[in-house]
């Protein structure tokens, strides 16, 4: 791995490719009807690292995941911001149709982006496009969790709920972070929830139990990753206030002390000003562990009950956009390229709580991070070498219009007002989720979208992008 250290005043100048994983899709983006199955490629590669990369191959991949962010989570935020949206459906079972109208709101909904959908099911299950729109029960059953979904997206291997980075037989599965490092690239994970929660852990750890958080923290601390950033601080509460007795839900006090005292390979940061310095290009090393000074989430779990977004003052803590830019500046020192997963993790927490106000807050926070990444790519890299994916690992809460059973109904609302809505679950669903992609490698993703949903159009399975990374791009 070849790094170039930059002085404090120098900003990133090395071109690189980026993939951003994100969320949103529309039936209007579908191509002609193609039947087929997922799993286009196997999960191993004998590619010679010295072989020149083919054209339209990403040098850098930025995978942006709005955890739990289904189509209606995007819609609700768009309605709150502008009073109109796409992606809504209505009709009777078996006769559901998209609601006409609506224009793009978010940067990743623009004409430069390709919109598809993605299936999310875990090992042993499936997605049936006809059954999904025949009643409200099908998608409420046999859904994935974030561990299985993250593992599929990170490794190209389906696994069982609750398992991180291993196949159903509990055998380790190589993730694309590890593969990037193997190929001489840099790699990192960033999250707005604890750094070792299911989704970031899927790109960094291997454990049959997603709740074995101390073991996964240890594995990540000892890993070859170049960047780890997230929440989970043992000496701060959910309001960003310091506490004297360690809360060891996510990491042990001894693990924190090793990081803070410089006993690991990472440069450790936790102050907001240090994240800001990295985001401003003041990078002095090639391995950073950034632990935000908050316990569970950057914002979602702060005290207070929200009726409308931001009616409870926000925590004074680093945001996802700043962490994302900081991480990109560190990784971009590697002239061979990089892989990064950036997660807006608390969208899922709001969905579980059926909390529309904080769901909108979290989606907006994620959308701002996407905007920051887009600006970073266009300033420090290019779309010719960078792939950005914006998607979700699954939908959470079965958010819908207010009158959604037995028929489907659309959410409605004016700008600045929480939309009229309903919830049909406190858990995940087996719905398709949106995918927005832009940059190098997009044509390969489109080619892999060989299944068709009657409402959402062409879709890929959640193992496809990892397997393209393993077997075609790198």
XYZ file of C-alpha atoms in Angstrom:
474
model
C 0.000 0.000 0.000
C 1.596 3.252 -1.078
C 0.684 6.363 0.880
C 1.792 9.930 0.385
C 1.688 12.048 3.512
C 0.496 15.567 3.002
C 1.443 18.583 5.062
C -1.216 20.256 7.175
C -1.994 22.823 4.522
C -2.290 20.490 1.579
C -5.651 19.147 0.576
C -6.302 15.949 -1.308
C -4.907 16.080 -4.804
C -4.666 12.472 -5.805
C -7.485 11.443 -8.108
C -9.510 8.494 -6.968
C -12.660 6.542 -7.617
C -15.579 6.474 -5.239
C -18.693 4.368 -4.744
C -21.476 5.649 -2.573
C -24.193 3.342 -1.363
C -27.501 5.015 -0.980
C -31.218 4.978 -1.255
C -33.971 5.587 -3.723
C -35.401 4.241 -6.883
C -38.301 4.568 -9.236
C -40.146 2.426 -11.700
C -39.430 5.079 -14.291
C -35.777 4.023 -14.175
C -36.474 0.474 -15.259
C -35.081 -0.918 -18.492
C -36.784 -3.483 -20.699
C -38.141 -6.555 -18.944
C -35.403 -9.080 -18.246
C -35.916 -12.284 -16.308
C -33.170 -13.963 -14.350
C -31.714 -14.593 -10.937
C -29.195 -12.905 -8.690
C -25.714 -14.182 -7.927
C -24.117 -13.208 -11.234
C -20.592 -13.866 -10.006
C -18.881 -16.107 -7.476
C -17.139 -14.661 -4.431
C -13.476 -15.350 -5.190
C -10.983 -13.870 -7.602
C -7.665 -14.837 -9.163
C -7.159 -11.454 -10.780
C -3.507 -10.493 -11.189
C -3.039 -7.278 -9.154
C -0.642 -6.031 -11.838
C -3.197 -6.395 -14.638
C -4.377 -2.950 -15.780
C -7.932 -2.213 -14.756
C -10.394 -2.228 -17.663
C -12.188 0.911 -18.677
C -15.213 1.851 -16.556
C -13.706 0.087 -13.546
C -13.869 2.026 -10.277
C -10.580 2.835 -8.614
C -12.455 3.903 -5.509
C -15.768 2.667 -4.140
C -17.921 4.694 -1.763
C -20.812 2.609 -0.430
C -23.363 4.789 1.366
C -26.058 2.971 3.323
C -29.092 4.563 4.906
C -29.889 1.773 7.345
C -33.609 1.016 7.156
C -34.216 3.677 4.509
C -36.869 2.358 2.166
C -38.657 4.258 -0.586
C -41.171 5.832 1.782
C -38.429 7.102 4.094
C -37.052 9.026 1.135
C -40.571 10.131 0.209
C -41.399 11.387 3.689
C -38.289 13.541 3.777
C -38.955 14.908 0.299
C -42.525 15.750 1.290
C -41.296 17.523 4.411
C -38.801 19.530 2.385
C -40.883 20.373 -0.695
C -44.472 19.136 -0.315
C -44.128 16.665 -3.188
C -42.326 13.421 -3.904
C -41.939 10.367 -6.092
C -42.070 6.633 -5.201
C -45.641 6.635 -3.835
C -48.116 3.854 -4.667
C -51.849 3.343 -4.350
C -54.522 0.836 -5.250
C -56.125 -2.434 -4.264
C -54.199 -5.669 -3.650
C -53.050 -7.038 -6.977
C -53.782 -3.713 -8.700
C -51.249 -1.413 -7.104
C -49.863 1.349 -9.311
C -47.330 4.153 -8.881
C -48.732 7.593 -8.137
C -47.965 9.851 -11.063
C -45.999 13.053 -10.655
C -43.269 14.161 -8.345
C -39.867 15.580 -9.173
C -36.371 14.883 -7.789
C -35.410 16.593 -4.542
C -32.159 15.044 -3.380
C -28.849 15.287 -5.208
C -28.762 11.542 -5.804
C -32.160 11.657 -7.550
C -30.775 13.792 -10.385
C -30.456 12.882 -14.043
C -26.758 12.026 -13.646
C -27.685 9.112 -11.403
C -29.044 5.694 -12.338
C -31.907 4.430 -10.174
C -32.597 0.761 -9.530
C -34.020 -1.321 -6.698
C -32.481 -4.017 -4.504
C -33.701 -7.156 -2.744
C -32.515 -7.687 0.825
C -33.522 -11.185 1.979
C -31.268 -13.381 4.118
C -30.067 -16.933 3.435
C -32.926 -19.378 2.940
C -35.512 -16.766 1.980
C -36.485 -14.900 -1.168
C -38.397 -11.982 -2.646
C -41.474 -12.617 -4.803
C -42.480 -9.479 -6.765
C -46.072 -10.610 -7.250
C -46.695 -11.631 -3.635
C -45.129 -8.415 -2.371
C -47.995 -6.391 -3.857
C -50.787 -8.913 -3.283
C -51.252 -8.143 0.427
C -49.556 -6.441 3.368
C -48.419 -9.611 5.090
C -45.790 -11.021 2.763
C -43.139 -8.327 3.249
C -43.741 -8.358 7.008
C -42.450 -11.918 7.218
C -39.037 -13.571 6.800
C -37.171 -10.271 6.675
C -33.448 -9.775 7.049
C -31.650 -8.098 9.910
C -28.765 -5.672 9.462
C -26.179 -8.348 10.228
C -27.254 -10.672 7.414
C -27.910 -7.809 5.007
C -24.610 -6.102 5.779
C -22.746 -9.376 5.377
C -24.355 -9.995 1.990
C -23.490 -6.485 0.813
C -19.935 -6.643 2.176
C -18.990 -10.201 1.207
C -21.300 -11.280 -1.607
C -22.392 -14.221 0.556
C -25.861 -14.678 2.030
C -25.962 -15.608 5.699
C -28.340 -16.103 8.610
C -29.797 -13.275 10.697
C -27.550 -12.359 13.586
C -24.309 -13.422 11.889
C -21.567 -10.969 10.909
C -18.994 -11.676 8.207
C -19.507 -15.439 8.196
C -21.534 -17.806 6.048
C -24.371 -19.942 7.502
C -21.802 -22.621 8.441
C -19.948 -19.998 10.535
C -16.995 -19.889 8.153
C -15.381 -16.452 7.667
C -16.305 -14.664 4.446
C -13.881 -12.114 3.037
C -15.340 -8.607 2.861
C -14.560 -5.903 0.335
C -12.605 -3.884 2.919
C -10.226 -6.810 3.331
C -10.122 -7.340 -0.414
C -9.282 -3.685 -1.017
C -6.358 -3.919 1.407
C -5.272 -7.173 -0.227
C -5.154 -5.318 -3.540
C -2.985 -2.533 -2.088
C -5.839 -0.090 -1.513
C -7.007 1.668 1.653
C -10.288 0.883 3.410
C -12.523 2.276 6.113
C -15.952 2.385 7.766
C -17.930 5.358 9.092
C -21.256 5.318 10.948
C -23.613 7.592 12.869
C -24.238 4.725 15.316
C -21.683 2.639 17.231
C -18.620 1.827 15.134
C -19.070 -1.918 15.771
C -22.826 -2.057 15.155
C -24.016 -4.601 12.593
C -23.545 -2.643 9.369
C -20.036 -1.232 9.900
C -18.993 -4.513 11.523
C -20.011 -6.383 8.368
C -17.155 -4.606 6.552
C -14.700 -5.172 9.389
C -15.373 -8.235 11.551
C -16.320 -11.915 11.589
C -18.551 -13.222 14.354
C -21.494 -15.604 14.573
C -23.199 -13.275 17.066
C -23.821 -9.634 16.178
C -24.220 -8.876 19.888
C -20.669 -9.968 20.726
C -19.748 -6.301 20.563
C -16.599 -6.342 22.696
C -15.073 -9.096 20.557
C -15.920 -7.227 17.369
C -14.516 -4.008 18.819
C -11.284 -5.875 19.547
C -11.155 -7.337 16.047
C -11.655 -3.896 14.540
C -9.041 -2.264 16.790
C -6.541 -4.915 15.680
C -7.524 -4.771 12.006
C -5.707 -3.402 8.968
C -8.456 -0.857 8.290
C -7.201 2.672 7.731
C -10.273 4.455 9.099
C -12.878 3.556 11.719
C -15.282 6.299 12.818
C -18.546 6.188 14.716
C -20.359 6.454 18.022
C -20.156 4.059 20.975
C -18.071 6.096 23.425
C -17.975 4.494 26.898
C -17.470 7.790 28.732
C -20.278 9.909 27.208
C -24.065 9.616 27.367
C -26.656 9.968 24.608
C -26.709 13.750 25.018
C -22.967 14.051 24.525
C -22.327 14.696 28.216
C -19.307 13.112 29.937
C -19.916 10.369 32.499
C -17.501 9.184 35.182
C -18.343 5.466 35.210
C -17.811 3.709 31.888
C -20.850 2.427 29.999
C -19.396 -0.632 28.297
C -22.315 -1.518 26.030
C -20.176 -1.206 22.914
C -16.550 -1.260 24.033
C -14.686 -1.933 27.230
C -13.037 0.900 29.117
C -9.728 -0.918 28.672
C -10.173 -0.918 24.908
C -10.848 2.802 24.957
C -7.783 3.410 27.140
C -5.551 1.507 24.724
C -6.767 3.643 21.849
C -6.564 6.912 23.747
C -3.065 6.208 25.099
C -1.627 5.342 21.694
C -1.182 1.621 22.336
C -2.664 0.655 18.962
C -1.673 1.316 15.359
C -4.383 3.968 15.067
C -4.120 7.687 15.603
C -7.027 8.195 17.979
C -9.327 11.236 17.826
C -12.531 12.088 19.693
C -12.795 15.884 19.875
C -15.032 17.580 17.297
C -12.127 19.875 16.376
C -9.973 16.889 15.418
C -12.635 15.555 13.043
C -12.927 19.052 11.569
C -9.156 19.255 11.076
C -9.145 16.024 9.078
C -12.137 17.210 7.061
C -10.165 20.389 6.287
C -7.242 18.348 4.960
C -4.949 18.370 7.995
C -3.976 14.713 7.696
C -0.752 13.498 9.323
C -1.119 9.707 9.329
C -2.727 6.854 7.440
C -4.684 5.098 10.230
C -7.316 6.948 12.252
C -9.825 5.736 14.819
C -12.431 8.446 15.432
C -14.804 7.913 18.360
C -17.533 10.559 18.556
C -18.228 11.768 22.099
C -21.670 10.222 22.409
C -22.961 6.789 23.349
C -25.581 5.211 21.048
C -26.147 7.632 18.169
C -24.954 11.043 17.096
C -28.469 12.505 17.457
C -31.384 10.071 17.472
C -31.171 8.886 21.083
C -30.818 12.329 22.662
C -33.372 13.129 25.376
C -36.819 14.460 24.523
C -39.816 13.375 22.474
C -39.999 15.004 19.053
C -43.295 15.951 17.410
C -41.687 17.760 14.511
C -38.097 17.538 13.299
C -35.599 19.565 15.351
C -38.095 20.654 18.015
C -35.619 19.147 20.505
C -32.191 20.837 20.312
C -29.494 18.745 18.649
C -26.447 17.356 20.418
C -23.261 19.368 20.073
C -21.303 16.539 18.456
C -19.566 15.867 15.139
C -21.943 15.105 12.252
C -21.867 12.346 9.627
C -20.861 14.753 6.855
C -17.746 15.869 8.711
C -16.756 12.299 9.572
C -17.285 11.256 5.953
C -15.099 14.009 4.534
C -12.451 13.367 7.186
C -12.360 9.674 6.326
C -12.151 10.347 2.587
C -9.201 12.681 3.091
C -7.343 9.985 5.011
C -8.093 7.225 2.508
C -7.323 9.369 -0.517
C -3.644 9.412 0.459
C -3.392 5.924 -1.024
C -2.671 6.428 -4.709
C -3.939 2.908 -5.483
C -7.490 3.791 -4.428
C -9.829 2.867 -1.591
C -13.092 1.353 -0.407
C -15.300 2.982 2.215
C -18.692 2.192 3.716
C -20.529 5.201 5.162
C -23.710 4.496 7.151
C -26.572 6.698 8.254
C -27.398 4.117 10.888
C -30.067 5.778 13.013
C -32.700 5.921 10.260
C -33.277 2.332 11.297
C -33.569 3.306 14.974
C -36.267 5.862 14.130
C -38.100 3.296 12.012
C -38.122 0.778 14.864
C -39.533 3.498 17.121
C -42.097 4.587 14.485
C -40.825 8.113 15.108
C -41.471 10.153 11.964
C -39.913 13.382 13.246
C -36.563 11.811 14.025
C -36.737 9.615 10.961
C -36.813 12.776 8.830
C -33.923 14.207 10.851
C -31.818 11.115 10.256
C -32.627 10.882 6.548
C -31.736 14.546 6.137
C -28.459 13.978 7.973
C -27.674 11.088 5.635
C -28.639 13.142 2.580
C -26.256 15.904 3.687
C -23.485 13.332 3.931
C -24.243 12.227 0.372
C -24.015 15.840 -0.787
C -20.666 16.170 0.989
C -19.372 13.040 -0.728
C -20.522 14.261 -4.133
C -18.704 17.551 -3.608
C -15.618 15.673 -2.429
C -15.605 13.449 -5.513
C -15.950 16.388 -7.877
C -13.188 18.303 -6.082
C -10.690 15.539 -5.334
C -11.473 12.760 -7.797
C -13.800 12.269 -10.766
C -16.781 10.192 -11.800
C -14.523 8.424 -14.303
C -12.677 6.657 -11.493
C -15.097 6.732 -8.591
C -18.274 4.774 -7.994
C -20.822 6.096 -5.531
C -23.659 3.860 -4.361
C -26.530 5.205 -2.252
C -28.853 2.523 -0.924
C -30.274 0.766 2.140
C -29.740 -2.624 3.737
C -33.497 -3.089 4.283
C -36.625 -1.064 5.079
C -37.688 -0.506 8.694
C -41.158 0.257 10.075
C -43.261 -0.430 6.968
C -43.916 3.298 6.609
C -46.937 4.019 4.360
C -49.812 6.374 3.776
C -52.394 6.702 6.577
C -55.059 4.410 5.087
C -53.002 1.499 3.932
C -54.886 -1.685 4.770
C -56.228 -3.545 2.869
C -55.460 -1.098 0.057
C -52.281 0.890 -0.550
C -52.374 4.645 0.027
C -49.920 7.471 -0.561
C -48.419 9.776 2.026
C -49.350 13.427 1.619
C -48.223 16.661 3.178
C -47.079 20.227 2.704
C -43.534 21.533 2.999
C -42.450 21.960 6.597
C -45.198 19.667 7.900
C -44.774 16.062 9.047
C -46.489 14.011 6.294
C -49.732 12.132 6.832
C -48.483 8.600 7.327
C -48.910 5.219 8.943
C -46.640 2.480 10.296
C -47.297 -1.230 9.922
C -44.320 -2.682 11.764
C -41.855 -1.983 14.516
C -39.320 -4.110 12.730
C -37.760 -4.651 9.312
C -39.593 -5.651 6.145
C -38.757 -7.681 3.052
C -39.532 -4.804 0.695
C -37.225 -3.798 -2.109
C -35.120 -0.754 -1.294
C -33.919 1.958 -3.687
C -30.422 2.116 -5.162
C -28.821 5.203 -6.702
C -25.497 4.772 -8.489
C -23.153 7.111 -10.310
C -19.650 6.846 -11.700
C -17.318 4.123 -12.904
C -18.878 0.661 -12.983
C -22.514 1.724 -13.230
C -23.038 -0.168 -16.495
C -22.051 -3.416 -14.750
C -24.553 -2.801 -11.963
C -27.303 -2.113 -14.478
C -26.429 -5.330 -16.326
C -26.760 -7.259 -13.052
C -30.285 -5.861 -12.480
C -31.889 -8.739 -14.349
C -35.018 -9.140 -12.250
C -38.126 -6.969 -12.490
C -40.646 -5.820 -9.908
C -44.025 -4.628 -11.275
C -43.792 -1.383 -9.272
C -40.106 -0.685 -8.619
C -38.738 -1.919 -11.936
C -35.417 -3.667 -12.454
C -33.608 -4.759 -9.322
C -30.382 -6.326 -8.184
C -29.831 -8.586 -5.205
C -27.744 -7.323 -2.319
C -24.815 -9.640 -3.109
C -24.265 -8.289 -6.628
C -22.076 -5.233 -6.011
C -19.679 -7.110 -3.737
C -19.315 -9.860 -6.299
C -18.672 -7.340 -9.060
C -15.952 -5.888 -6.823
C -14.368 -9.298 -6.240
C -14.639 -10.739 -9.698
C -14.730 -7.951 -12.255
C -13.542 -4.608 -10.952
C -10.625 -5.512 -8.667
